XYZ file of C-alpha atoms in Angstrom:
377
model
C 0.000 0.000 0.000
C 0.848 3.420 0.159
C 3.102 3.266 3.329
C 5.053 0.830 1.493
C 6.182 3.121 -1.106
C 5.456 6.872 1.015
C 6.539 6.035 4.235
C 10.260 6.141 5.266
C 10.443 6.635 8.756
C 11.863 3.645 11.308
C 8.672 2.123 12.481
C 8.558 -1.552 10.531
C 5.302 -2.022 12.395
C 3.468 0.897 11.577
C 0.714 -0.624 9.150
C -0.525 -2.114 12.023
C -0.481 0.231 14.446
C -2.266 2.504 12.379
C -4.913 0.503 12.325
C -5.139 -1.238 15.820
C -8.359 -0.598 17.957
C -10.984 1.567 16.673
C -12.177 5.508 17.914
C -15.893 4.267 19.156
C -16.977 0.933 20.825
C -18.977 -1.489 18.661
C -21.657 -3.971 19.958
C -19.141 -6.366 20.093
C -16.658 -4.707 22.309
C -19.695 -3.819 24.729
C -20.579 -7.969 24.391
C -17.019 -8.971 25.148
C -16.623 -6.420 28.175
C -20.189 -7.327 29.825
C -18.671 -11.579 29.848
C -15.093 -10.407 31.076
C -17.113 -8.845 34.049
C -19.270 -12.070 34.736
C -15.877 -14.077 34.345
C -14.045 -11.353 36.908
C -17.369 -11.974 39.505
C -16.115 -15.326 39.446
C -12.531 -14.681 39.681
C -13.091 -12.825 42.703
C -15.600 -15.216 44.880
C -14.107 -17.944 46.176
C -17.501 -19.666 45.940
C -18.142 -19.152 42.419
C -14.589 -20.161 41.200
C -15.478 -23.472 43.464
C -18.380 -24.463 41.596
C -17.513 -23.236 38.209
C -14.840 -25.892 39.511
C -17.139 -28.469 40.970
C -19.832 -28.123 38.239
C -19.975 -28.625 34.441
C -21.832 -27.157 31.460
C -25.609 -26.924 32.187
C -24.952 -28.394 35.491
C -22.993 -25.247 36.696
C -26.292 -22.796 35.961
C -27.846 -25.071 37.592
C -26.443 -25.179 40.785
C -26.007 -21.331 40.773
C -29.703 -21.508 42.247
C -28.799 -23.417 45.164
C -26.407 -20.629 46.641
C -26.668 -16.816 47.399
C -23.904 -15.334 45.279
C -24.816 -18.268 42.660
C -27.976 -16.238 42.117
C -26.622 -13.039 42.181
C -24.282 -14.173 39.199
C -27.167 -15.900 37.740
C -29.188 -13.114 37.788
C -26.687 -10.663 36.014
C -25.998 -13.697 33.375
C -29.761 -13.876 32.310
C -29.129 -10.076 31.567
C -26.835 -10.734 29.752
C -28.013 -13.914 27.729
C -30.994 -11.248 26.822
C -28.841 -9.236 24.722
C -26.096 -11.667 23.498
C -27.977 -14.408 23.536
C -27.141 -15.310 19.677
C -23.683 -15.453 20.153
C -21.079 -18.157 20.640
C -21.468 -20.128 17.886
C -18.374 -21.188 15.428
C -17.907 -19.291 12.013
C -21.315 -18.144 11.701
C -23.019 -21.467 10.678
C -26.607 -22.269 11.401
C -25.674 -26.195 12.298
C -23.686 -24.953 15.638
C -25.173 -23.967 18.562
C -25.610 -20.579 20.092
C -25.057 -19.794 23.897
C -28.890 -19.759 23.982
C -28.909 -23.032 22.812
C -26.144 -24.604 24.562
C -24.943 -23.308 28.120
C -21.837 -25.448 27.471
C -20.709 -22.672 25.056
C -20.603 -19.600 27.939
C -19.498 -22.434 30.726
C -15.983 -23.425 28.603
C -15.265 -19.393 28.260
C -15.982 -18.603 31.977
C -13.994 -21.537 33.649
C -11.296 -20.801 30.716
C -10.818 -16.907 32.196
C -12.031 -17.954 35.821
C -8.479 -19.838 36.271
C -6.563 -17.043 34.785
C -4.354 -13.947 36.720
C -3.928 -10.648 36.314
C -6.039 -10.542 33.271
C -6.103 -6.631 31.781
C -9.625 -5.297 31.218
C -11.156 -4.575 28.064
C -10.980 -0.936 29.140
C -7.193 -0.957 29.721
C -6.691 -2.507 26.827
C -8.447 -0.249 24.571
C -6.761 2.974 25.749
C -3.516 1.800 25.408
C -4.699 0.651 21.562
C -6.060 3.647 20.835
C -2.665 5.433 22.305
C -0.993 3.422 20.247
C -2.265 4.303 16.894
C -2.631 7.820 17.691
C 1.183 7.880 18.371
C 1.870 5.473 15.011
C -0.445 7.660 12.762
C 0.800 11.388 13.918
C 4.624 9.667 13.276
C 2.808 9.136 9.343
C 1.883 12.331 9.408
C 5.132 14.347 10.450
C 7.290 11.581 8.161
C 4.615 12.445 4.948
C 4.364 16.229 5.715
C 8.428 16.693 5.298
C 8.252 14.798 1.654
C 7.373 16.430 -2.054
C 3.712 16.311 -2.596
C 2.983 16.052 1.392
C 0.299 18.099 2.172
C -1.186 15.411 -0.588
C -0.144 12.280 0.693
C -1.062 13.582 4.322
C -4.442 13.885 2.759
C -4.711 10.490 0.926
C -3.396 9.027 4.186
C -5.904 10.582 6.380
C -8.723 9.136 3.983
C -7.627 5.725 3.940
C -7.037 5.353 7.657
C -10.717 7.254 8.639
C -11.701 4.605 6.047
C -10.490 1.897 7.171
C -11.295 2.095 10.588
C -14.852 2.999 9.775
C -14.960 -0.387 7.932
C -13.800 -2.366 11.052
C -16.446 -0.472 13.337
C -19.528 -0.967 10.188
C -18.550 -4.636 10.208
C -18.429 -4.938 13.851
C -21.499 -3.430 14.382
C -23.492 -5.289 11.196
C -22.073 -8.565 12.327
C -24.703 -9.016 15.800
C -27.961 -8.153 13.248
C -26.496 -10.591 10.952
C -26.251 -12.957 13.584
C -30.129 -12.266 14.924
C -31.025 -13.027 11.658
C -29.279 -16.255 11.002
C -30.228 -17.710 14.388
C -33.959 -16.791 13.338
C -33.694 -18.778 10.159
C -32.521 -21.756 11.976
C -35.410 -21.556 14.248
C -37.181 -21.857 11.417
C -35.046 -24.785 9.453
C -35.025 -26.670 12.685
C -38.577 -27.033 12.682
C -38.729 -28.591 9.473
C -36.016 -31.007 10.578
C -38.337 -31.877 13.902
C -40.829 -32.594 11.441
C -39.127 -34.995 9.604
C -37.997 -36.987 12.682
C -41.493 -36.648 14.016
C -42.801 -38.383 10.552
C -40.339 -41.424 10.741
C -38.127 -39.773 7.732
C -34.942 -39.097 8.803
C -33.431 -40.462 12.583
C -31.697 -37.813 13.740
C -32.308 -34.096 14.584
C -29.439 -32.921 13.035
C -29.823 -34.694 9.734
C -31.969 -32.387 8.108
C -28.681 -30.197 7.861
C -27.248 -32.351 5.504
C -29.982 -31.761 3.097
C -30.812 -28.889 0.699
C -33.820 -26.895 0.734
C -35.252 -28.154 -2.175
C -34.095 -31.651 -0.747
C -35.903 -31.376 2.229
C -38.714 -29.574 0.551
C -39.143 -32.615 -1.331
C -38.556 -34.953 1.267
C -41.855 -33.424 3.114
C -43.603 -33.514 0.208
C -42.926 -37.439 -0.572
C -41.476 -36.842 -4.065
C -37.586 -37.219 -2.654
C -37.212 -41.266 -2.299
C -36.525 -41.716 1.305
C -33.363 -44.499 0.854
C -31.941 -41.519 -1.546
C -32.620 -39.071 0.964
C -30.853 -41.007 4.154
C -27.656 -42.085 1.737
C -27.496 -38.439 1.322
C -27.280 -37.794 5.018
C -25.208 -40.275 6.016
C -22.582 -39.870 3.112
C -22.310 -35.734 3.649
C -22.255 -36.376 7.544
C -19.045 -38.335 7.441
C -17.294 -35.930 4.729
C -18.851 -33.397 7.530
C -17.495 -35.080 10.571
C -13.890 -35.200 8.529
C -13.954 -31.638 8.204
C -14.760 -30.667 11.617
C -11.657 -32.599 12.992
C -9.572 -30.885 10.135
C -8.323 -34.668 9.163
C -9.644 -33.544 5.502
C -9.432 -29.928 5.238
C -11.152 -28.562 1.815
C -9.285 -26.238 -0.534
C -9.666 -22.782 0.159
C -10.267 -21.826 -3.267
C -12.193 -23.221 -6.249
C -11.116 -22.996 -10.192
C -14.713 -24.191 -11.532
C -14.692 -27.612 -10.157
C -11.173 -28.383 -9.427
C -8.965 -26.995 -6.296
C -6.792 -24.152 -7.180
C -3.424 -24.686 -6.454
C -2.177 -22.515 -3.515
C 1.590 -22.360 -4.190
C 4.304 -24.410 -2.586
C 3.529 -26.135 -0.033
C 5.212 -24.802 3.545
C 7.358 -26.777 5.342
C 9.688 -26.870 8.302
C 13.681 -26.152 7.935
C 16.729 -27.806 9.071
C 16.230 -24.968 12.656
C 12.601 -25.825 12.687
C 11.098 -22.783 11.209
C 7.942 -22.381 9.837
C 7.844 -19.672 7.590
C 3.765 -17.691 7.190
C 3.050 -14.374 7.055
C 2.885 -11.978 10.395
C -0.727 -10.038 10.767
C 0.097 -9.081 14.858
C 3.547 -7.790 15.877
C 5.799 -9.122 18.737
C 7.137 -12.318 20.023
C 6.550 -15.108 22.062
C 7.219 -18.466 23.579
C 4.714 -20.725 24.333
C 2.864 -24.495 24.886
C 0.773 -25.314 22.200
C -3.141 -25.839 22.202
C -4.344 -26.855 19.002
C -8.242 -26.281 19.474
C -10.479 -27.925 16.652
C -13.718 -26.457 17.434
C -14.768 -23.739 20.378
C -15.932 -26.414 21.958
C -12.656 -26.933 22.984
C -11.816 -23.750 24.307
C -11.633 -24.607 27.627
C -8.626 -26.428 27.348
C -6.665 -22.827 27.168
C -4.669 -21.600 30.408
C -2.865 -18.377 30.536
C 0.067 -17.968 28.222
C -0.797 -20.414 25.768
C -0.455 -20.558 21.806
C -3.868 -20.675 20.389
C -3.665 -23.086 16.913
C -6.721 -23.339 15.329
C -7.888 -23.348 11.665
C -9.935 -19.727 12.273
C -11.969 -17.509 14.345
C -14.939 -15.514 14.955
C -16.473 -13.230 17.349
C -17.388 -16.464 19.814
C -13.988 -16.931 20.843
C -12.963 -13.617 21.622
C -12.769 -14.626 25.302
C -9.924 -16.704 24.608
C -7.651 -13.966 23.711
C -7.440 -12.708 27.038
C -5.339 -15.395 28.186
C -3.382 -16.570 25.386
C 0.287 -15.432 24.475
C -0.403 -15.507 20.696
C -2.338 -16.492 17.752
C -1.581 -19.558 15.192
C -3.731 -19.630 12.296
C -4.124 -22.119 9.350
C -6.687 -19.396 7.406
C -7.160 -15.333 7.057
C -4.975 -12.713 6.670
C -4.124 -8.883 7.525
C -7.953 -8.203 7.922
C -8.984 -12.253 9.025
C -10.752 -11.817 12.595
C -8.341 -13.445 14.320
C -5.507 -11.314 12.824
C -7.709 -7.681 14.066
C -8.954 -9.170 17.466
C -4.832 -10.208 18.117
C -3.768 -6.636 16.869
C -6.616 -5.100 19.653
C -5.337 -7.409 22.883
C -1.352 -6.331 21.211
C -0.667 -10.456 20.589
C 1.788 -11.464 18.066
C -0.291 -13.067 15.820
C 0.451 -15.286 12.491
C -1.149 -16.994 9.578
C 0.006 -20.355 8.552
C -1.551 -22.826 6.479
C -1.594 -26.637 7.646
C -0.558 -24.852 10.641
C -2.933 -27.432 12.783
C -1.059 -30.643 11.696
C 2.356 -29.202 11.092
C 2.804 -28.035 14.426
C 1.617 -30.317 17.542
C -0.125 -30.185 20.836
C 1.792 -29.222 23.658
C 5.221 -28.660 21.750
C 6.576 -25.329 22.747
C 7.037 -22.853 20.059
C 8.048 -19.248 19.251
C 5.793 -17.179 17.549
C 7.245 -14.445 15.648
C 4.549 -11.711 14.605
C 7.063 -9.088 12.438
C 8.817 -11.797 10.407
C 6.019 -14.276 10.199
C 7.969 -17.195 11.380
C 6.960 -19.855 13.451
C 9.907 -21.614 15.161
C 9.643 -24.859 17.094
C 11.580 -25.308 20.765
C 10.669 -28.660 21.445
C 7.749 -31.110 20.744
């Protein structure tokens, strides 16, 4: 882009910093900070953090009845679960569960931060973002002013920026409508799937995902032969099932038909370096946690590398704790990539990344060069 070629000042970083955190909260940054205080009410009870312990998933909201501050958490949750409550489900697919649906979802995230220290607040973190690329963009400023042409560039700097950051707020803010909307239609799709349990056509609640809509349409209608319809389901579930525990990961790109070739493949040198590209500056060393799904989310303690294939807004929480960001998909502008430039985690995007590197090895994670070196494991 244009700093590429304008800017010649000393900062290598500065295309990020010029465009880490944003200059007005979004509905997602007010989501996030309403479950880091829930998490911190259990961080600071003794109680809480002993049945958060004790208790799992739906059996933890549960108990919460049983006990005084229980219901004093509770009752702050349900508040919350009113506005948020289509949230938490992975990479905006109708076939996963919201937090609604599943308390499971909201239980992993709160134990996850409940066992972590000195965790910075949302708050905290945002000023010092915001510092950040008010320091990194009036450095642009002074370095393009001094050049030919630089009340000009100043200018076309100013617009891209304002632009760009008014894109990351839009698309923050669209994204919990969107959401509303998708859970709706499912409400709707998942009634047609009770149906055709309820009518002895397919077994299982689920399997009406694996089905069009004209499928299914047909299906209810009797014109879709029902030995058809179940091969359908059960051959789509296991190529399903295959990509949900990455052991067959699809191409990212399509020519027509036929997987486009994505270059050559990466690979790990004689040192152990894995070479991908850098969205988050810094360093670190960490233990790895390769997390499939958000379902496993819970598995993360403070300090750990998060390697996963993406992210969305339901696993935000997680980046409170972790030390950096591993991930097989997205780039400069991927979720994961933004969210890691907001909590100031090195951050780094490397394909395969989920079977090249494994779980528990201890790795360091190298946001300015890209690299990805393995320690040991």
């Amino acid at each position: 882009g244009i700093l590429r070629y304008w800017y010649d000042g000393n900062n290598p970083n500065v295309f990020i910093e010029v465009l880490s955190g944003l200059p007005e909260r979004t509905q997602q940054f007010n989501d996030d900070y309403a479950f880091w205080k829930l998490a911190d009410m259990i961080r600071h009870s003794e109680k809480l953090r002993a049945l958060v312990k004790k208790f799992e998933g739906a059996a933890f909201f549960e108990e919460l009845k049983n006990h005084e501050k229980g219901r004093s958490f509770l009752s702050q949750y349900e508040e919350f679960l009113e506005v948020s409550f289509y949230r938490g489900h992975a990479d905006r697919d109708i076939y996963f569960a919201r937090r609604i649906e599943d308390p499971t979802i909201d239980y992993e995230a709160l134990r996850m931060l409940s066992r972590a220290e000195d965790l910075v607040s949302p708050e905290e973190r945002e000023e010092k973002l915001n510092q950040r690329r008010q320091i990194a963009t009036a450095e642009v400023i002074e370095n393009l002013s001094k050049q030919a042409l630089g009340d000009l560039k100043v200018s076309v700097f100013k617009f891209l920026v304002n632009y760009s950051l008014r894109f990351f707020t839009g698309r923050d803010d669209s994204r919990p409508m969107s959401d509303i909307i998708t859970f709706q239609k499912k409400l709707v799709l998942c009634e047609f799937g009770h149906r055709t349990v309820s009518r002895g056509l397919l077994k299982g609640d689920h399997d009406f995902y694996f089905l069009s809509l004209d499928e299914l349409s047909r299906l209810l209608e009797g014109s879709e032969p029902l030995t058809l319809a179940r091969a359908k389901v059960a051959a789509r579930r296991k190529g399903f099932n295959l990509f949900l525990t990455h052991k067959e990961d699809p191409p990212l790109f399509l020519k027509g038909n036929m997987p486009m070739d994505e270059g050559e493949a990466i690979g790990r040198d004689n040192d152990g370096v894995l070479k991908g590209v850098g969205t988050s500056r810094g360093s670190v060393t960490g233990r790895v946690r390769i997390i499939p799904t958000l379902k496993d989310i819970g598995r993360l303690e403070k300090g750990d590398i998060l390697v996963c294939h993406g992210t969305d807004p339901g696993w935000t929480s997680a980046f409170s704790i972790v030390g950096g960001v591993v991930a097989q998909t997205g780039g400069m502008l991927a979720h994961f990539s933004c969210l890691s430039r907001e909590y100031g985690l090195p951050a780094v995007s490397l394909p395969n990344a989920m079977k090249l590197i494994k779980d528990g090895a201890v790795i360091i994670v190298n946001g300015d060069s890209g690299e990805v070196r393995v320690v040991s494991g």
